MMTF fields as JSON, N, C-alpha, C and O atoms, coordinates in Angstrom:
{
  "mmtfVersion": "1.0.0",
  "mmtfProducer": "UNKNOWN",
  "numBonds": 295,
  "numAtoms": 296,
  "numGroups": 74,
  "numChains": 1,
  "numModels": 1,
  "chainsPerModel": [1],
  "groupsPerChain": [74],
  "chainIdList": ["A"],
  "bondAtomList": [4, 2, 8, 6, 12, 10, 16, 14, 20, 18, 24, 22, 28, 26, 32, 30, 36, 34, 40, 38, 44, 42, 48, 46, 52, 50, 56, 54, 60, 58, 64, 62, 68, 66, 72, 70, 76, 74, 80, 78, 84, 82, 88, 86, 92, 90, 96, 94, 100, 98, 104, 102, 108, 106, 112, 110, 116, 114, 120, 118, 124, 122, 128, 126, 132, 130, 136, 134, 140, 138, 144, 142, 148, 146, 152, 150, 156, 154, 160, 158, 164, 162, 168, 166, 172, 170, 176, 174, 180, 178, 184, 182, 188, 186, 192, 190, 196, 194, 200, 198, 204, 202, 208, 206, 212, 210, 216, 214, 220, 218, 224, 222, 228, 226, 232, 230, 236, 234, 240, 238, 244, 242, 248, 246, 252, 250, 256, 254, 260, 258, 264, 262, 268, 266, 272, 270, 276, 274, 280, 278, 284, 282, 288, 286, 292, 290],
  "bondOrderList": [1, 1, 1, 1, 1, 1, 1, 1, 1, 1, 1, 1, 1, 1, 1, 1, 1, 1, 1, 1, 1, 1, 1, 1, 1, 1, 1, 1, 1, 1, 1, 1, 1, 1, 1, 1, 1, 1, 1, 1, 1, 1, 1, 1, 1, 1, 1, 1, 1, 1, 1, 1, 1, 1, 1, 1, 1, 1, 1, 1, 1, 1, 1, 1, 1, 1, 1, 1, 1, 1, 1, 1, 1],
  "groupList": [{"groupName": "MET", "atomNameList": ["N", "CA", "C", "O"], "elementList": ["N", "C", "C", "O"], "formalChargeList": [0, 0, 0, 0], "bondAtomList": [1, 0, 2, 1, 3, 2], "bondOrderList": [1, 1, 2], "singleLetterCode": "M", "chemCompType": "L-PEPTIDE LINKING"}, {"groupName": "SER", "atomNameList": ["N", "CA", "C", "O"], "elementList": ["N", "C", "C", "O"], "formalChargeList": [0, 0, 0, 0], "bondAtomList": [1, 0, 2, 1, 3, 2], "bondOrderList": [1, 1, 2], "singleLetterCode": "S", "chemCompType": "L-PEPTIDE LINKING"}, {"groupName": "LYS", "atomNameList": ["N", "CA", "C", "O"], "elementList": ["N", "C", "C", "O"], "formalChargeList": [0, 0, 0, 0], "bondAtomList": [1, 0, 2, 1, 3, 2], "bondOrderList": [1, 1, 2], "singleLetterCode": "K", "chemCompType": "L-PEPTIDE LINKING"}, {"groupName": "ALA", "atomNameList": ["N", "CA", "C", "O"], "elementList": ["N", "C", "C", "O"], "formalChargeList": [0, 0, 0, 0], "bondAtomList": [1, 0, 2, 1, 3, 2], "bondOrderList": [1, 1, 2], "singleLetterCode": "A", "chemCompType": "L-PEPTIDE LINKING"}, {"groupName": "VAL", "atomNameList": ["N", "CA", "C", "O"], "elementList": ["N", "C", "C", "O"], "formalChargeList": [0, 0, 0, 0], "bondAtomList": [1, 0, 2, 1, 3, 2], "bondOrderList": [1, 1, 2], "singleLetterCode": "V", "chemCompType": "L-PEPTIDE LINKING"}, {"groupName": "ASN", "atomNameList": ["N", "CA", "C", "O"], "elementList": ["N", "C", "C", "O"], "formalChargeList": [0, 0, 0, 0], "bondAtomList": [1, 0, 2, 1, 3, 2], "bondOrderList": [1, 1, 2], "singleLetterCode": "N", "chemCompType": "L-PEPTIDE LINKING"}, {"groupName": "GLN", "atomNameList": ["N", "CA", "C", "O"], "elementList": ["N", "C", "C", "O"], "formalChargeList": [0, 0, 0, 0], "bondAtomList": [1, 0, 2, 1, 3, 2], "bondOrderList": [1, 1, 2], "singleLetterCode": "Q", "chemCompType": "L-PEPTIDE LINKING"}, {"groupName": "ILE", "atomNameList": ["N", "CA", "C", "O"], "elementList": ["N", "C", "C", "O"], "formalChargeList": [0, 0, 0, 0], "bondAtomList": [1, 0, 2, 1, 3, 2], "bondOrderList": [1, 1, 2], "singleLetterCode": "I", "chemCompType": "L-PEPTIDE LINKING"}, {"groupName": "GLY", "atomNameList": ["N", "CA", "C", "O"], "elementList": ["N", "C", "C", "O"], "formalChargeList": [0, 0, 0, 0], "bondAtomList": [1, 0, 2, 1, 3, 2], "bondOrderList": [1, 1, 2], "singleLetterCode": "G", "chemCompType": "PEPTIDE LINKING"}, {"groupName": "ASP", "atomNameList": ["N", "CA", "C", "O"], "elementList": ["N", "C", "C", "O"], "formalChargeList": [0, 0, 0, 0], "bondAtomList": [1, 0, 2, 1, 3, 2], "bondOrderList": [1, 1, 2], "singleLetterCode": "D", "chemCompType": "L-PEPTIDE LINKING"}, {"groupName": "LEU", "atomNameList": ["N", "CA", "C", "O"], "elementList": ["N", "C", "C", "O"], "formalChargeList": [0, 0, 0, 0], "bondAtomList": [1, 0, 2, 1, 3, 2], "bondOrderList": [1, 1, 2], "singleLetterCode": "L", "chemCompType": "L-PEPTIDE LINKING"}, {"groupName": "GLU", "atomNameList": ["N", "CA", "C", "O"], "elementList": ["N", "C", "C", "O"], "formalChargeList": [0, 0, 0, 0], "bondAtomList": [1, 0, 2, 1, 3, 2], "bondOrderList": [1, 1, 2], "singleLetterCode": "E", "chemCompType": "L-PEPTIDE LINKING"}, {"groupName": "PRO", "atomNameList": ["N", "CA", "C", "O"], "elementList": ["N", "C", "C", "O"], "formalChargeList": [0, 0, 0, 0], "bondAtomList": [1, 0, 2, 1, 3, 2], "bondOrderList": [1, 1, 2], "singleLetterCode": "P", "chemCompType": "L-PEPTIDE LINKING"}, {"groupName": "PHE", "atomNameList": ["N", "CA", "C", "O"], "elementList": ["N", "C", "C", "O"], "formalChargeList": [0, 0, 0, 0], "bondAtomList": [1, 0, 2, 1, 3, 2], "bondOrderList": [1, 1, 2], "singleLetterCode": "F", "chemCompType": "L-PEPTIDE LINKING"}, {"groupName": "HIS", "atomNameList": ["N", "CA", "C", "O"], "elementList": ["N", "C", "C", "O"], "formalChargeList": [0, 0, 0, 0], "bondAtomList": [1, 0, 2, 1, 3, 2], "bondOrderList": [1, 1, 2], "singleLetterCode": "H", "chemCompType": "L-PEPTIDE LINKING"}, {"groupName": "ARG", "atomNameList": ["N", "CA", "C", "O"], "elementList": ["N", "C", "C", "O"], "formalChargeList": [0, 0, 0, 0], "bondAtomList": [1, 0, 2, 1, 3, 2], "bondOrderList": [1, 1, 2], "singleLetterCode": "R", "chemCompType": "L-PEPTIDE LINKING"}, {"groupName": "TYR", "atomNameList": ["N", "CA", "C", "O"], "elementList": ["N", "C", "C", "O"], "formalChargeList": [0, 0, 0, 0], "bondAtomList": [1, 0, 2, 1, 3, 2], "bondOrderList": [1, 1, 2], "singleLetterCode": "Y", "chemCompType": "L-PEPTIDE LINKING"}, {"groupName": "THR", "atomNameList": ["N", "CA", "C", "O"], "elementList": ["N", "C", "C", "O"], "formalChargeList": [0, 0, 0, 0], "bondAtomList": [1, 0, 2, 1, 3, 2], "bondOrderList": [1, 1, 2], "singleLetterCode": "T", "chemCompType": "L-PEPTIDE LINKING"}],
  "groupTypeList": [0, 1, 2, 3, 2, 2, 3, 4, 5, 6, 3, 1, 7, 5, 6, 8, 8, 9, 4, 2, 1, 10, 11, 7, 10, 10, 12, 12, 7, 11, 10, 6, 5, 5, 13, 3, 2, 7, 7, 6, 10, 0, 9, 4, 10, 14, 2, 2, 7, 7, 14, 1, 11, 2, 5, 1, 3, 9, 10, 4, 15, 16, 10, 0, 1, 2, 3, 13, 7, 8, 11, 10, 17, 7],
  "groupIdList": [1, 2, 3, 4, 5, 6, 7, 8, 9, 10, 11, 12, 13, 14, 15, 16, 17, 18, 19, 20, 21, 22, 23, 24, 25, 26, 27, 28, 29, 30, 31, 32, 33, 34, 35, 36, 37, 38, 39, 40, 41, 42, 43, 44, 45, 46, 47, 48, 49, 50, 51, 52, 53, 54, 55, 56, 57, 58, 59, 60, 61, 62, 63, 64, 65, 66, 67, 68, 69, 70, 71, 72, 73, 74],
  "secStructList": [7, 7, 7, 7, 7, 7, 7, 7, 7, 7, 7, 7, 7, 7, 0, 0, 0, 0, 0, 6, 6, 7, 7, 7, 7, 7, 7, 7, 2, 2, 2, 2, 2, 2, 2, 2, 2, 2, 2, 2, 2, 2, 2, 2, 2, 2, 2, 2, 2, 2, 2, 2, 2, 2, 2, 2, 2, 2, 2, 2, 2, 2, 2, 2, 2, 2, 2, 2, 6, 6, 7, 7, 7, 7],
  "xCoordList": [-51.255, -49.905, -49.757, -50.346, -48.998, -48.836, -47.972, -46.995, -48.335, -47.562, -46.579, -46.004, -46.382, -45.439, -44.014, -43.682, -43.178, -41.773, -41.02, -41.222, -40.174, -39.285, -38.063, -37.401, -37.765, -36.67, -35.721, -36.09, -34.519, -33.502, -33.515, -33.658, -33.371, -33.35, -31.983, -31.065, -31.863, -30.581, -30.834, -31.792, -29.976, -30.123, -29.877, -29.036, -30.611, -30.42, -29.814, -29.871, -29.247, -28.624, -29.55, -29.963, -29.858, -30.663, -29.722, -28.994, -29.745, -28.808, -29.06, -28.147, -30.257, -30.564, -29.896, -29.388, -29.891, -29.353, -28.078, -27.099, -28.077, -26.934, -25.662, -24.615, -25.75, -24.565, -24.076, -22.874, -24.991, -24.593, -23.972, -23.129, -24.387, -23.841, -22.578, -21.961, -22.187, -20.993, -19.742, -19.53, -18.934, -17.714, -16.548, -16.284, -15.864, -14.711, -13.463, -13.25, -12.648, -11.431, -10.287, -10.028, -9.617, -8.46, -7.242, -7.322, -6.116, -4.903, -4.476, -4.877, -3.678, -3.202, -2.462, -1.847, -2.531, -1.928, -0.436, 0.103, 0.242, 1.679, 1.938, 2.885, 1.103, 1.248, 0.931, 1.596, -0.081, -0.408, 0.747, 1.095, 1.346, 2.474, 3.683, 4.382, 3.925, 5.034, 4.831, 5.768, 3.61, 3.287, 3.521, 4.083, 3.09, 3.279, 4.765, 5.158, 5.59, 7.034, 7.641, 8.5, 7.183, 7.693, 7.324, 8.15, 6.103, 5.661, 6.477, 6.875, 6.728, 7.533, 8.952, 9.513, 9.535, 10.87, 10.88, 11.815, 9.843, 9.754, 9.684, 10.261, 8.98, 8.876, 10.245, 10.613, 10.996, 12.339, 13.239, 13.963, 13.193, 14.023, 13.631, 14.496, 12.35, 11.889, 12.441, 12.891, 12.406, 12.941, 14.441, 14.941, 15.165, 16.606, 16.879, 17.82, 16.065, 16.23, 15.995, 16.758, 14.941, 14.653, 15.824, 16.225, 16.368, 17.507, 18.732, 19.441, 18.98, 20.126, 19.974, 20.94, 18.747, 18.505, 18.781, 19.358, 18.367, 18.616, 20.116, 20.627, 20.822, 22.268, 22.962, 23.883, 22.533, 23.125, 22.881, 23.787, 21.66, 21.342, 22.176, 22.655, 22.35, 23.173, 24.616, 25.253, 25.137, 26.509, 26.683, 27.682, 25.737, 25.815, 25.805, 26.593, 24.912, 24.876, 26.212, 26.711, 26.782, 28.062, 29.168, 29.936, 29.241, 30.279, 30.108, 31.091, 28.87, 28.619, 29.045, 29.644, 28.743, 29.132, 30.647, 31.19, 31.342, 32.802, 33.36, 34.337, 32.748, 33.207, 33.028, 33.908, 31.911, 31.657, 32.543, 32.786, 33.032, 33.922, 35.383, 36.276, 35.624, 36.991, 37.744, 38.968, 37.048, 37.705, 37.694, 38.207, 37.119, 37.063, 38.201, 38.292, 39.066, 40.173, 40.062, 39.637, 40.452, 40.377, 41.771, 41.931],
  "yCoordList": [1.468, 1.97, 2.461, 1.891, 3.481, 4.078, 3.19, 2.6, 3.099, 2.309, 3.172, 2.725, 4.382, 5.281, 4.799, 4.304, 4.953, 4.541, 5.556, 6.764, 5.056, 5.94, 6.135, 5.166, 7.347, 7.623, 8.643, 9.442, 8.591, 9.556, 10.644, 10.354, 11.869, 12.975, 12.986, 13.678, 12.228, 12.069, 12.112, 11.522, 12.805, 12.882, 11.513, 10.752, 11.206, 9.93, 10.175, 11.278, 9.135, 9.21, 8.526, 7.384, 9.227, 8.654, 7.852, 8.418, 6.538, 5.694, 5.718, 5.47, 6.004, 6.03, 7.198, 7.039, 8.337, 9.514, 10.029, 10.298, 10.172, 10.763, 9.948, 10.493, 8.662, 7.807, 7.619, 7.671, 7.403, 7.162, 8.401, 8.291, 9.562, 10.782, 11.256, 12.234, 10.568, 10.948, 10.67, 9.553, 11.691, 11.546, 11.252, 12.013, 10.16, 9.78, 10.096, 9.554, 10.971, 11.377, 10.443, 10.202, 9.931, 9.071, 9.733, 10.284, 9.677, 10.223, 9.358, 8.198, 9.904, 9.119, 7.864, 7.863, 6.814, 5.529, 5.665, 4.979, 6.534, 6.737, 7.274, 6.854, 8.19, 8.742, 7.687, 7.623, 6.864, 5.78, 4.794, 4.366, 4.431, 3.494, 4.09, 3.395, 5.38, 6.058, 6.042, 5.792, 6.309, 6.284, 4.886, 4.748, 3.856, 2.473, 2.144, 1.479, 2.602, 2.361, 3.045, 2.483, 4.251, 4.984, 4.245, 4.124, 3.759, 3.02, 1.741, 1.398, 1.04, -0.186, 0.131, -0.602, 1.219, 1.626, 1.976, 1.628, 2.659, 2.999, 1.746, 1.7, 0.732, -0.525, -1.199, -1.694, -1.217, -1.808, -1.042, -1.648, 0.29, 1.103, 0.899, 0.848, 0.783, 0.556, -0.766, -0.834, -1.806, -3.105, -3.018, -3.637, -2.252, -2.082, -1.331, -1.657, -0.338, 0.424, -0.477, -0.44, -1.285, -2.209, -3.172, -3.439, -3.69, -4.608, -3.907, -4.486, -2.671, -1.913, -1.63, -1.71, -1.297, -1.054, -2.302, -2.222, -3.455, -4.711, -4.978, -5.365, -4.769, -4.982, -4.045, -4.459, -2.799, -1.83, -2.256, -2.198, -2.683, -3.13, -4.358, -4.463, -5.281, -6.466, -6.071, -6.627, -5.117, -4.66, -3.992, -4.231, -3.169, -2.512, -3.552, -3.459, -4.557, -5.611, -6.363, -6.657, -6.669, -7.371, -6.539, -7.048, -5.258, -4.391, -4.196, -4.171, -4.059, -3.9, -5.156, -5.056, -6.33, -7.555, -7.668, -8.084, -7.303, -7.333, -6.318, -6.604, -5.143, -4.1, -4.546, -4.315, -5.175, -5.573, -6.713, -6.844, -7.543, -8.633, -8.258, -9.078, -7.02, -6.527, -6.903, -6.782, -7.346, -7.752, -6.658, -6.856, -5.513, -4.415, -3.454, -2.873, -3.3, -2.355, -1.321, -1.613, -0.121, 0.964, 1.394, 2.302],
  "zCoordList": [7.55, 7.385, 5.947, 5.029, 5.758, 4.447, 3.562, 4.024, 2.289, 1.341, 0.574, -0.419, 1.016, 0.338, 0.575, 1.652, -0.452, -0.337, 0.511, 0.388, 1.348, 2.089, 1.216, 0.844, 0.894, -0.037, 0.567, 1.428, 0.101, 0.483, -0.571, -1.759, -0.163, -1.106, -1.784, -1.343, -2.837, -3.534, -5.03, -5.53, -5.725, -7.179, -7.783, -7.303, -8.834, -9.51, -10.888, -11.43, -11.421, -12.744, -13.741, -13.545, -14.784, -15.852, -16.747, -17.563, -16.587, -17.326, -18.819, -19.605, -19.21, -20.633, -21.341, -22.451, -20.73, -21.4, -20.758, -21.454, -19.428, -18.74, -18.919, -19.269, -18.683, -18.735, -20.169, -20.43, -21.082, -22.47, -23.109, -23.999, -22.658, -23.253, -22.548, -22.971, -21.472, -20.723, -21.563, -22.035, -21.735, -22.529, -21.589, -20.658, -21.837, -21.032, -21.832, -22.916, -21.289, -21.99, -21.614, -20.435, -22.616, -22.392, -23.018, -24.116, -22.317, -22.921, -24.107, -24.203, -24.994, -26.137, -25.655, -24.588, -26.45, -26.064, -25.812, -24.944, -26.55, -26.342, -24.93, -24.265, -24.486, -23.144, -22.085, -21.052, -22.341, -21.41, -21.296, -20.195, -22.439, -22.436, -21.72, -20.982, -21.943, -21.28, -19.764, -19.007, -19.335, -17.911, -17.333, -16.246, -18.057, -17.596, -17.45, -16.492, -18.388, -18.314, -17.087, -16.408, -16.821, -15.653, -14.366, -13.461, -14.283, -13.096, -12.932, -11.819, -14.025, -13.956, -13.484, -12.669, -13.991, -13.568, -12.079, -11.359, -11.632, -10.218, -9.359, -8.273, -9.841, -9.109, -9.003, -7.938, -10.101, -10.1, -9.129, -8.339, -9.19, -8.297, -6.841, -5.967, -6.577, -5.21, -4.674, -3.53, -5.493, -5.065, -4.803, -3.864, -5.628, -5.412, -4.115, -3.391, -3.824, -2.58, -1.375, -0.41, -1.428, -0.328, -0.131, 1.002, -1.222, -1.152, -0.559, 0.265, -0.973, -0.459, 1.031, 1.79, 1.443, 2.867, 3.694, 4.778, 3.179, 3.896, 3.977, 5.028, 2.86, 2.865, 3.849, 4.553, 3.901, 4.835, 6.277, 7.109, 6.572, 7.93, 8.299, 9.428, 7.359, 7.621, 7.89, 8.784, 7.126, 7.317, 8.676, 9.356, 9.077, 10.386, 11.493, 12.435, 11.392, 12.417, 12.476, 13.562, 11.323, 11.271, 11.924, 12.741, 11.559, 12.117, 13.617, 14.357, 14.066, 15.506, 16.266, 17.337, 15.724, 16.414, 16.482, 17.506, 15.399, 15.398, 16.401, 17.094, 16.48, 17.411, 18.862, 19.692, 19.169, 20.553, 21.019, 22.218, 20.106, 20.539, 20.344, 20.561, 19.934, 19.846, 18.573, 18.523, 17.573, 16.324, 15.27, 14.17, 15.587, 14.622, 14.908, 15.99, 13.918, 14.074, 12.968, 11.85, 13.307, 12.332, 11.942, 11.125]
}
């Protein structure tokens, strides 16, 4: 049986030169911090929206129950 390696025809990365010479661009720290603040604000707003949706659903259920038993007057 042949002792040759079975290989996939795939490009390899030379870690000695290719990876070390790879330049990773990072935005300025001020821009990173600004982005983080925006994400945090979005998270707070998302939680408020979820809370408001729950409150609205609770109000609709309450009003529907009052309407069906005849206690809702307009």
